[in-house]
């Protein structure tokens, strides 16, 4: 495997977390001027990728290179509609980069323009660090930004490889991983063991056994982990109330959310939010 040189020009052009509640269209049909990495975290939108519009849902990761046409449409039922939706909500993390290292990284292998990474928690953890560093006004470190961005790129490659490996495995072996992805994609809904078992076509008892055997925890425990991860992200990067966050993340009530959050993380939701704001 070729190795990437850590030297070269730094260029983290832009990085951030976007939340849209109004119609929005961004068009770069003539092609991007840099590499664009974008992950949908909430809601839906349409994006023109290379040759057609794609319906983008939570967990969809986009990888575009310079000269790739790009168009983002938020807030419409279809990309050709003139009437905006009554309720609009779309959010994403994005990173725009250029430079020698990223040229090397891109040329090393073929990558899909769009891949679904489920909850994308591994990526969001790194993305948050990039966003936080980019927001520093007086002591922003170009070197830290570059290193975190490189880690993000290499982690994306690892996720792509893991996805390919899971596909090559036998059906029985891949079932726990398919269940894990299903939980990640549906954790904020009224998820039940029966839902997960039906998705992979086995009995609930068999689903429960296989999941715990491979992942070391129950399906419901993992769903709670995903919900809490999303809740922490909402508390840190949104203005939603704690009650709204609890409902959005799939908890039946705020009191239940409060109890689970404290028991798992050692802080109440309000204490956690205060700590993140200081």
Coordinates of C-alpha atoms in Angstrom, one line a residue, residues 7-269:
X7 CA 4.5 17.2 4.1
X8 CA 2.9 19.5 1.6
X9 CA 0.7 22.6 1.6
X10 CA -2.0 23.0 4.2
X11 CA -5.4 24.0 3.0
X12 CA -8.4 23.6 5.2
X13 CA -10.5 26.1 3.4
X14 CA -13.7 25.7 5.3
X15 CA -15.3 23.5 7.9
X16 CA -18.4 23.6 9.9
X17 CA -21.8 22.4 11.0
X18 CA -24.8 23.7 9.0
X19 CA -28.5 23.6 10.0
X20 CA -31.1 24.8 7.5
X21 CA -34.8 25.5 8.3
X22 CA -35.4 27.6 5.1
X23 CA -35.2 26.7 1.4
X24 CA -31.7 26.8 0.1
X25 CA -30.0 26.2 -3.2
X26 CA -26.2 26.2 -3.8
X27 CA -25.0 25.5 -7.3
X28 CA -21.5 24.7 -8.5
X29 CA -22.5 23.0 -11.7
X30 CA -19.2 24.1 -13.3
X31 CA -17.3 22.1 -10.8
X32 CA -15.9 22.4 -7.3
X33 CA -12.6 24.2 -6.8
X34 CA -11.5 21.9 -3.9
X35 CA -12.3 18.6 -2.3
X36 CA -15.7 18.5 -0.5
X37 CA -16.5 16.1 2.3
X38 CA -20.1 16.4 3.5
X39 CA -22.2 14.2 5.9
X40 CA -25.9 14.5 6.3
X41 CA -26.8 14.3 10.0
X42 CA -30.5 15.3 10.1
X43 CA -33.3 15.7 7.7
X44 CA -33.1 15.3 3.9
X45 CA -32.0 17.2 0.8
X46 CA -31.2 16.7 -2.8
X47 CA -27.7 16.9 -4.2
X48 CA -26.5 16.8 -7.8
X49 CA -23.6 14.4 -7.9
X50 CA -21.7 14.1 -11.2
X51 CA -24.7 13.1 -13.4
X52 CA -27.9 13.2 -11.5
X53 CA -29.8 14.3 -8.4
X54 CA -29.6 12.1 -5.3
X55 CA -32.0 11.9 -2.4
X56 CA -29.7 12.5 0.6
X57 CA -30.7 11.1 4.0
X58 CA -29.0 11.0 7.5
X59 CA -25.8 9.1 7.4
X60 CA -25.0 9.8 3.7
X61 CA -21.4 10.8 3.2
X62 CA -20.4 12.7 0.0
X63 CA -16.9 12.7 -1.4
X64 CA -16.3 15.1 -4.2
X65 CA -13.1 16.2 -5.9
X66 CA -12.2 19.4 -7.8
X67 CA -14.1 19.7 -11.0
X68 CA -17.0 17.5 -9.8
X69 CA -20.3 19.4 -10.4
X70 CA -22.3 20.0 -7.2
X71 CA -25.7 21.4 -6.4
X72 CA -27.4 21.4 -3.0
X73 CA -31.2 21.8 -2.8
X74 CA -32.9 22.0 0.7
X75 CA -36.6 22.4 1.4
X76 CA -38.4 21.0 -1.6
X77 CA -40.3 17.8 -2.3
X78 CA -38.2 17.2 -5.4
X79 CA -35.3 19.0 -7.1
X80 CA -37.6 20.5 -9.7
X81 CA -40.3 21.8 -7.4
X82 CA -41.0 25.5 -7.0
X83 CA -43.0 25.1 -3.8
X84 CA -41.1 24.8 -0.6
X85 CA -42.1 22.3 2.1
X86 CA -44.1 23.4 5.1
X87 CA -41.5 22.1 7.5
X88 CA -37.9 22.2 6.6
X89 CA -35.0 20.8 8.6
X90 CA -31.6 19.7 7.2
X91 CA -28.2 19.6 8.9
X92 CA -24.8 18.4 8.0
X93 CA -21.1 18.6 8.7
X94 CA -18.8 19.7 5.8
X95 CA -15.1 20.1 5.1
X96 CA -13.5 21.8 2.1
X97 CA -9.8 21.2 1.6
X98 CA -7.1 21.4 -1.0
X99 CA -3.3 20.8 -1.1
X100 CA -0.6 18.2 -1.8
X101 CA -1.6 15.7 0.9
X102 CA -5.2 15.6 -0.2
X103 CA -4.2 15.2 -3.8
X104 CA -2.2 12.2 -2.8
X105 CA -5.0 10.7 -0.7
X106 CA -7.5 11.1 -3.5
X107 CA -5.3 9.5 -6.1
X108 CA -4.5 6.4 -4.0
X109 CA -7.8 4.6 -4.6
X110 CA -11.2 4.7 -6.1
X111 CA -14.0 5.9 -3.7
X112 CA -17.8 6.1 -4.1
X113 CA -19.2 9.6 -4.4
X114 CA -21.9 8.7 -1.9
X115 CA -21.9 6.1 0.9
X116 CA -24.1 5.7 3.9
X117 CA -22.1 5.4 7.1
X118 CA -25.1 5.0 9.5
X119 CA -24.8 7.2 12.6
X120 CA -21.3 8.2 11.5
X121 CA -20.3 8.6 15.1
X122 CA -16.6 7.9 14.4
X123 CA -16.5 10.6 11.8
X124 CA -18.6 13.1 13.8
X125 CA -16.1 12.8 16.7
X126 CA -13.3 13.9 14.4
X127 CA -15.4 16.5 12.6
X128 CA -16.3 18.2 15.8
X129 CA -12.6 18.7 16.6
X130 CA -12.1 20.2 13.2
X131 CA -15.0 22.6 13.6
X132 CA -14.0 23.6 17.1
X133 CA -10.4 24.4 15.9
X134 CA -11.7 26.3 12.9
X135 CA -13.8 28.5 15.2
X136 CA -10.8 29.6 17.3
X137 CA -10.2 33.2 16.5
X138 CA -6.9 34.2 18.0
X139 CA -4.9 30.9 18.3
X140 CA -6.2 28.7 15.5
X141 CA -3.6 26.1 14.6
X142 CA -3.2 25.3 10.9
X143 CA -1.2 22.2 11.8
X144 CA -3.9 20.8 14.0
X145 CA -6.6 21.5 11.4
X146 CA -4.5 19.6 8.8
X147 CA -3.8 16.7 11.1
X148 CA -7.5 16.3 12.1
X149 CA -8.6 16.6 8.4
X150 CA -6.1 13.9 7.4
X151 CA -7.4 11.6 10.2
X152 CA -10.9 12.2 8.9
X153 CA -9.9 11.2 5.4
X154 CA -8.1 8.0 6.5
X155 CA -11.0 7.1 8.8
X156 CA -13.4 7.4 5.8
X157 CA -11.2 4.9 3.9
X158 CA -11.4 2.5 6.9
X159 CA -15.2 2.7 6.9
X160 CA -15.2 2.0 3.2
X161 CA -13.0 -1.0 3.7
X162 CA -15.1 -2.3 6.6
X163 CA -18.2 -2.0 4.4
X164 CA -16.6 -4.0 1.7
X165 CA -15.5 -6.7 4.1
X166 CA -18.9 -7.0 5.6
X167 CA -20.4 -7.5 2.1
X168 CA -18.0 -10.3 1.3
X169 CA -18.8 -12.2 4.5
X170 CA -21.4 -15.0 4.5
X171 CA -25.0 -14.1 5.1
X172 CA -25.1 -15.5 8.7
X173 CA -21.9 -13.7 9.6
X174 CA -23.0 -10.3 8.2
X175 CA -26.4 -10.4 10.0
X176 CA -25.1 -8.8 13.2
X177 CA -23.5 -6.0 11.2
X178 CA -26.6 -5.4 9.2
X179 CA -28.6 -5.2 12.5
X180 CA -26.1 -2.7 13.9
X181 CA -26.4 -0.5 10.8
X182 CA -30.2 -0.8 11.1
X183 CA -30.1 0.3 14.7
X184 CA -27.9 3.3 13.8
X185 CA -30.2 4.4 11.1
X186 CA -33.4 4.0 13.1
X187 CA -32.4 4.6 16.7
X188 CA -34.3 7.8 17.0
X189 CA -37.6 6.1 16.0
X190 CA -39.8 3.8 18.0
X191 CA -37.3 0.9 17.6
X192 CA -38.1 -2.6 18.9
X193 CA -36.3 -5.9 18.9
X194 CA -39.0 -7.2 16.6
X195 CA -38.3 -4.4 14.0
X196 CA -34.6 -5.4 13.9
X197 CA -35.4 -9.1 13.7
X198 CA -37.9 -8.5 10.9
X199 CA -35.3 -6.5 9.0
X200 CA -32.8 -9.4 8.8
X201 CA -35.5 -12.1 8.6
X202 CA -34.9 -14.0 11.8
X203 CA -36.6 -14.5 15.1
X204 CA -36.3 -11.9 17.9
X205 CA -34.5 -14.4 20.2
X206 CA -32.0 -15.3 17.4
X207 CA -31.4 -11.6 16.6
X208 CA -30.8 -10.8 20.3
X209 CA -28.3 -13.7 20.6
X210 CA -26.4 -12.9 17.5
X211 CA -26.1 -9.2 18.2
X212 CA -24.8 -9.7 21.7
X213 CA -22.4 -12.4 20.7
X214 CA -20.7 -10.2 18.1
X215 CA -21.1 -6.7 19.6
X216 CA -21.0 -7.5 23.3
X217 CA -24.2 -5.7 24.2
X218 CA -27.9 -5.9 23.6
X219 CA -29.7 -4.3 20.7
X220 CA -31.6 -2.0 23.0
X221 CA -28.4 -1.0 24.9
X222 CA -26.8 -0.1 21.6
X223 CA -29.8 1.9 20.5
X224 CA -29.6 3.9 23.7
X225 CA -25.9 4.5 23.1
X226 CA -26.7 5.9 19.6
X227 CA -29.5 8.1 21.0
X228 CA -27.2 9.5 23.7
X229 CA -24.5 10.2 21.1
X230 CA -27.0 12.1 19.0
X231 CA -28.3 13.9 22.1
X232 CA -24.8 15.1 23.0
X233 CA -24.2 16.4 19.5
X234 CA -27.5 18.2 19.6
X235 CA -26.7 19.8 23.0
X236 CA -23.4 21.0 21.8
X237 CA -24.2 22.3 18.4
X238 CA -27.9 23.2 18.4
X239 CA -30.2 25.6 20.3
X240 CA -32.9 22.9 20.8
X241 CA -34.2 22.7 24.3
X242 CA -33.4 19.5 26.3
X243 CA -37.0 18.4 26.1
X244 CA -36.9 18.8 22.3
X245 CA -33.6 16.9 22.1
X246 CA -35.1 14.0 24.2
X247 CA -38.1 13.7 21.9
X248 CA -35.9 14.1 18.7
X249 CA -33.5 11.3 19.9
X250 CA -36.4 8.8 20.5
X251 CA -36.7 8.9 24.3
X252 CA -40.3 8.3 25.5
X253 CA -40.2 11.2 28.0
X254 CA -37.7 13.8 29.3
X255 CA -37.6 12.1 32.7
X256 CA -36.5 8.9 31.1
X257 CA -33.9 10.7 29.0
X258 CA -32.7 12.5 32.1
X259 CA -32.4 9.2 34.1
X260 CA -30.6 7.3 31.3
X261 CA -28.2 10.2 30.5
X262 CA -27.2 10.6 34.1
X263 CA -26.7 6.9 34.7
X264 CA -24.6 6.4 31.6
X265 CA -22.6 9.7 31.5
X266 CA -22.4 10.7 35.2
X267 CA -24.0 14.2 34.5
X268 CA -27.5 15.4 34.0
X269 CA -28.3 16.7 30.6

